[in-house]
Amino acid sequence: MRFDVFTLFPEAFDWYLGQVHIRAAVDLGHEFVLTNYRDHTPLSHLQVDDAPFGGGAGMVLRIDVVCAALEAAFGVDAECVKDDRRVVELTPKGRQLDDELATELAGGDLVLLCGRYEGIDERVTHLVTDRVSIGPYVLSGGEIAAMATLDAVTRKLPGAISNPDSVVSESHAPELDGGAEYPHYTRPAEFRGWEVPEVLRSGHHAAIERWRAEQVRKR
Ligand code: ADE
């Protein structure tokens, strides 16, 4: 699978793309490509944004700049990029990211468009298949939202996580009826008088499974 991220701040992804599960995904043949809109702007002085028509605060990322960056990365008309992959604009106006959407987005190549300033010119709707929000709040740009999306999606790729069971039984997965995962404990078994439930130390696997299922139901 190929992930493309379009951003004005590719360096924001340096730490994230070095994480072990991303490197594991790369070792499996998945690709992560960062494109800086500014590297492909058709405008002089490396301009990428402009004042909003109708007035108002802030600057808007220009649609001609977004098109030029998509065309440079894919070598086809910007409107055709979405013909064979999901093209996602990260925006607080989008569909909220959840486990179901992450699973959907893991189904094929993915393009993530990060906005900055007041966002991307609304005509970006001609270029995208999806508009995705990571929550009902406004971030300063799409980069953190893109990393959250990449993270949720990458964890769905077969082989990217060393223990696949940890993905299947994760919080919000359909296997847990969309609910939260059971609680986890590790050593020490007792600390400051806070005890790990006895059943988890019993070695009785059926009882442990029952206890965990019960915790999921309670949550
Ligand atoms: N850009 C700014 N805020 C955002 C949000 N909540 N989700 C996705 N992209 C954003």
GROMACS .gro file of C-alpha atoms and ligand atoms in nm:
model
  229
    1MET     CA    1   0.000   0.000   0.000
    2ARG     CA    2   0.119   0.353  -0.074
    3PHE     CA    3   0.051   0.641   0.164
    4ASP     CA    4   0.100   0.994   0.033
    5VAL     CA    5   0.089   1.292   0.263
    6PHE     CA    6   0.074   1.647   0.125
    7THR     CA    7   0.182   1.912   0.370
    8LEU     CA    8   0.364   2.241   0.411
    9PHE     CA    9   0.554   2.089   0.703
   10PRO     CA   10   0.701   1.753   0.601
   11GLU     CA   11   0.955   1.776   0.885
   12ALA     CA   12   0.663   1.738   1.129
   13PHE     CA   13   0.652   1.370   1.025
   14ASP     CA   14   1.020   1.293   1.093
   15TRP     CA   15   0.967   1.141   1.436
   16TYR     CA   16   0.647   0.962   1.343
   17LEU     CA   17   0.782   0.790   1.032
   18GLY     CA   18   1.075   0.657   1.235
   19GLN     CA   19   0.847   0.462   1.468
   20VAL     CA   20   0.891   0.089   1.479
   21HIS     CA   21   0.555  -0.009   1.329
   22ILE     CA   22   0.601   0.230   1.038
   23ARG     CA   23   0.946   0.085   0.971
   24ALA     CA   24   0.789  -0.261   0.992
   25ALA     CA   25   0.529  -0.155   0.735
   26VAL     CA   26   0.806  -0.025   0.506
   27ASP     CA   27   0.992  -0.356   0.544
   28LEU     CA   28   0.672  -0.528   0.429
   29GLY     CA   29   0.676  -0.318   0.111
   30HIS     CA   30   0.441  -0.035   0.210
   31GLU     CA   31   0.548   0.312   0.106
   32PHE     CA   32   0.519   0.649   0.284
   33VAL     CA   33   0.572   0.950   0.058
   34LEU     CA   34   0.574   1.310   0.179
   35THR     CA   35   0.515   1.595  -0.065
   36ASN     CA   36   0.562   1.958   0.026
   37TYR     CA   37   0.304   2.173  -0.154
   38ARG     CA   38   0.560   2.453  -0.163
   39ASP     CA   39   0.801   2.246  -0.374
   40HIS     CA   40   0.548   2.240  -0.658
   41THR     CA   41   0.377   2.576  -0.640
   42PRO     CA   42   0.321   2.735  -0.981
   43LEU     CA   43   0.325   3.079  -0.813
   44SER     CA   44   0.620   3.312  -0.773
   45HIS     CA   45   0.800   3.363  -0.442
   46LEU     CA   46   0.696   3.010  -0.332
   47GLN     CA   47   0.349   3.142  -0.256
   48VAL     CA   48   0.097   2.875  -0.150
   49ASP     CA   49  -0.185   3.065   0.019
   50ASP     CA   50  -0.398   3.371  -0.033
   51ALA     CA   51  -0.652   3.593   0.141
   52PRO     CA   52  -1.010   3.461   0.144
   53PHE     CA   53  -1.259   3.600  -0.107
   54GLY     CA   54  -1.521   3.796   0.083
   55GLY     CA   55  -1.271   3.895   0.349
   56GLY     CA   56  -1.215   3.748   0.691
   57ALA     CA   57  -0.927   3.637   0.904
   58GLY     CA   58  -0.645   3.410   0.798
   59MET     CA   59  -0.514   3.271   0.475
   60VAL     CA   60  -0.642   2.987   0.260
   61LEU     CA   61  -0.429   2.722   0.088
   62ARG     CA   62  -0.477   2.774  -0.286
   63ILE     CA   63  -0.646   2.509  -0.499
   64ASP     CA   64  -0.404   2.560  -0.791
   65VAL     CA   65  -0.116   2.483  -0.553
   66VAL     CA   66  -0.284   2.164  -0.429
   67CYS     CA   67  -0.351   2.053  -0.789
   68ALA     CA   68   0.009   2.120  -0.892
   69ALA     CA   69   0.142   1.913  -0.601
   70LEU     CA   70  -0.091   1.619  -0.678
   71GLU     CA   71   0.003   1.630  -1.045
   72ALA     CA   72   0.375   1.638  -0.965
   73ALA     CA   73   0.341   1.338  -0.735
   74PHE     CA   74   0.115   1.124  -0.954
   75GLY     CA   75   0.178   1.243  -1.310
   76VAL     CA   76  -0.195   1.256  -1.390
   77ASP     CA   77  -0.457   1.528  -1.379
   78ALA     CA   78  -0.528   1.616  -1.015
   79GLU     CA   79  -0.896   1.522  -1.055
   80CYS     CA   80  -0.796   1.170  -1.164
   81VAL     CA   81  -0.582   1.086  -0.859
   82LYS     CA   82  -0.898   0.977  -0.678
   83ASP     CA   83  -0.987   0.730  -0.955
   84ASP     CA   84  -0.774   0.456  -0.801
   85ARG     CA   85  -0.723   0.558  -0.439
   86ARG     CA   86  -0.895   0.734  -0.151
   87VAL     CA   87  -0.796   1.100  -0.138
   88VAL     CA   88  -0.867   1.247   0.205
   89GLU     CA   89  -0.874   1.608   0.312
   90LEU     CA   90  -0.807   1.640   0.687
   91THR     CA   91  -1.052   1.898   0.812
   92PRO     CA   92  -1.259   1.955   1.126
   93LYS     CA   93  -1.560   1.957   0.888
   94GLY     CA   94  -1.506   1.592   0.795
   95ARG     CA   95  -1.645   1.251   0.894
   96GLN     CA   96  -1.507   1.160   1.232
   97LEU     CA   97  -1.229   0.901   1.224
   98ASP     CA   98  -1.329   0.579   1.398
   99ASP     CA   99  -1.226   0.215   1.380
  100GLU     CA  100  -1.463   0.143   1.091
  101LEU     CA  101  -1.325   0.428   0.881
  102ALA     CA  102  -0.966   0.327   0.963
  103THR     CA  103  -1.043  -0.025   0.836
  104GLU     CA  104  -1.196   0.119   0.519
  105LEU     CA  105  -0.896   0.345   0.456
  106ALA     CA  106  -0.660   0.049   0.498
  107GLY     CA  107  -0.822  -0.112   0.193
  108GLY     CA  108  -0.601   0.054  -0.069
  109ASP     CA  109  -0.361   0.336  -0.149
  110LEU     CA  110  -0.428   0.652   0.045
  111VAL     CA  111  -0.361   1.022  -0.004
  112LEU     CA  112  -0.386   1.262   0.290
  113LEU     CA  113  -0.410   1.636   0.224
  114CYS     CA  114  -0.314   1.855   0.519
  115GLY     CA  115  -0.446   2.207   0.537
  116ARG     CA  116  -0.294   2.496   0.730
  117TYR     CA  117  -0.407   2.846   0.804
  118GLU     CA  118  -0.786   2.856   0.749
  119GLY     CA  119  -0.770   2.529   0.557
  120ILE     CA  120  -0.779   2.446   0.186
  121ASP     CA  121  -0.993   2.630  -0.072
  122GLU     CA  122  -1.336   2.461  -0.068
  123ARG     CA  123  -1.294   2.353  -0.433
  124VAL     CA  124  -1.071   2.076  -0.295
  125THR     CA  125  -1.399   1.882  -0.294
  126HIS     CA  126  -1.335   1.820  -0.667
  127LEU     CA  127  -1.019   1.631  -0.578
  128VAL     CA  128  -1.111   1.423  -0.274
  129THR     CA  129  -1.313   1.114  -0.197
  130ASP     CA  130  -1.336   1.185   0.176
  131ARG     CA  131  -1.312   1.461   0.430
  132VAL     CA  132  -1.194   1.332   0.765
  133SER     CA  133  -1.182   1.489   1.111
  134ILE     CA  134  -1.008   1.339   1.411
  135GLY     CA  135  -1.245   1.508   1.651
  136PRO     CA  136  -1.476   1.802   1.714
  137TYR     CA  137  -1.206   2.063   1.773
  138VAL     CA  138  -0.989   2.277   1.549
  139LEU     CA  139  -0.618   2.205   1.520
  140SER     CA  140  -0.369   2.449   1.372
  141GLY     CA  141  -0.322   2.223   1.072
  142GLY     CA  142  -0.388   1.879   0.934
  143GLU     CA  143  -0.050   1.726   1.024
  144ILE     CA  144  -0.144   1.586   1.365
  145ALA     CA  145  -0.471   1.461   1.218
  146ALA     CA  146  -0.280   1.297   0.932
  147MET     CA  147  -0.048   1.122   1.178
  148ALA     CA  148  -0.344   0.999   1.383
  149THR     CA  149  -0.507   0.869   1.064
  150LEU     CA  150  -0.185   0.706   0.941
  151ASP     CA  151  -0.138   0.543   1.278
  152ALA     CA  152  -0.490   0.402   1.301
  153VAL     CA  153  -0.472   0.278   0.940
  154THR     CA  154  -0.119   0.135   0.953
  155ARG     CA  155  -0.211  -0.078   1.253
  156LYS     CA  156  -0.468  -0.250   1.032
  157LEU     CA  157  -0.210  -0.365   0.778
  158PRO     CA  158  -0.141  -0.737   0.807
  159GLY     CA  159   0.206  -0.790   0.955
  160ALA     CA  160   0.271  -0.430   1.059
  161ILE     CA  161   0.212  -0.511   1.426
  162SER     CA  162   0.425  -0.795   1.560
  163ASN     CA  163   0.139  -0.953   1.757
  164PRO     CA  164  -0.172  -0.946   1.534
  165ASP     CA  165  -0.396  -1.048   1.827
  166SER     CA  166  -0.326  -0.712   1.986
  167VAL     CA  167  -0.493  -0.542   1.689
  168VAL     CA  168  -0.793  -0.774   1.663
  169SER     CA  169  -0.892  -0.732   2.027
  170GLU     CA  170  -0.817  -0.362   2.049
  171SER     CA  171  -1.058  -0.108   2.184
  172HIS     CA  172  -1.337  -0.013   1.941
  173ALA     CA  173  -1.271  -0.311   1.711
  174PRO     CA  174  -1.590  -0.490   1.592
  175GLU     CA  175  -1.467  -0.797   1.783
  176LEU     CA  176  -1.539  -0.596   2.099
  177ASP     CA  177  -1.874  -0.471   1.964
  178GLY     CA  178  -1.717  -0.129   1.920
  179GLY     CA  179  -1.653  -0.105   2.294
  180ALA     CA  180  -1.342  -0.037   2.496
  181GLU     CA  181  -1.081  -0.304   2.550
  182TYR     CA  182  -1.037  -0.496   2.877
  183PRO     CA  183  -0.785  -0.353   3.126
  184HIS     CA  184  -0.419  -0.453   3.116
  185TYR     CA  185  -0.184  -0.507   3.411
  186THR     CA  186   0.182  -0.599   3.445
  187ARG     CA  187   0.436  -0.649   3.723
  188PRO     CA  188   0.454  -0.573   4.009
  189ALA     CA  189   0.148  -0.774   4.114
  190GLU     CA  190   0.103  -0.541   4.409
  191PHE     CA  191   0.220  -0.180   4.435
  192ARG     CA  192   0.125   0.066   4.710
  193GLY     CA  193  -0.150  -0.178   4.802
  194TRP     CA  194  -0.295  -0.167   4.449
  195GLU     CA  195  -0.344  -0.527   4.349
  196VAL     CA  196  -0.367  -0.693   4.010
  197PRO     CA  197  -0.692  -0.896   3.997
  198GLU     CA  198  -0.624  -1.245   4.130
  199VAL     CA  199  -0.778  -1.416   3.827
  200LEU     CA  200  -0.512  -1.271   3.595
  201ARG     CA  201  -0.241  -1.435   3.804
  202SER     CA  202  -0.423  -1.769   3.826
  203GLY     CA  203  -0.293  -1.908   3.494
  204HIS     CA  204  -0.651  -2.029   3.434
  205HIS     CA  205  -0.700  -1.925   3.071
  206ALA     CA  206  -1.074  -1.989   3.047
  207ALA     CA  207  -1.134  -1.791   3.366
  208ILE     CA  208  -0.914  -1.509   3.234
  209GLU     CA  209  -1.110  -1.499   2.906
  210ARG     CA  210  -1.438  -1.490   3.101
  211TRP     CA  211  -1.310  -1.210   3.325
  212ARG     CA  212  -1.191  -1.006   3.027
  213ALA     CA  213  -1.521  -1.049   2.843
  214GLU     CA  214  -1.702  -0.938   3.156
  215GLN     CA  215  -1.483  -0.624   3.182
  216VAL     CA  216  -1.559  -0.534   2.819
  217ARG     CA  217  -1.932  -0.574   2.887
  218LYS     CA  218  -1.908  -0.357   3.200
  219ARG     CA  219  -1.725  -0.079   3.017
  220ADE     N1  220  -0.746   2.025   1.080
  220ADE     C1  221  -0.775   2.111   1.179
  220ADE     N2  222  -0.850   2.055   1.275
  220ADE     C2  223  -0.871   1.925   1.235
  220ADE     C3  224  -0.942   1.817   1.291
  220ADE     N3  225  -1.007   1.825   1.407
  220ADE     N4  226  -0.941   1.699   1.223
  220ADE     C4  227  -0.877   1.690   1.104
  220ADE     N5  228  -0.809   1.791   1.047
  220ADE     C5  229  -0.805   1.907   1.111
   0.00000   0.00000   0.00000
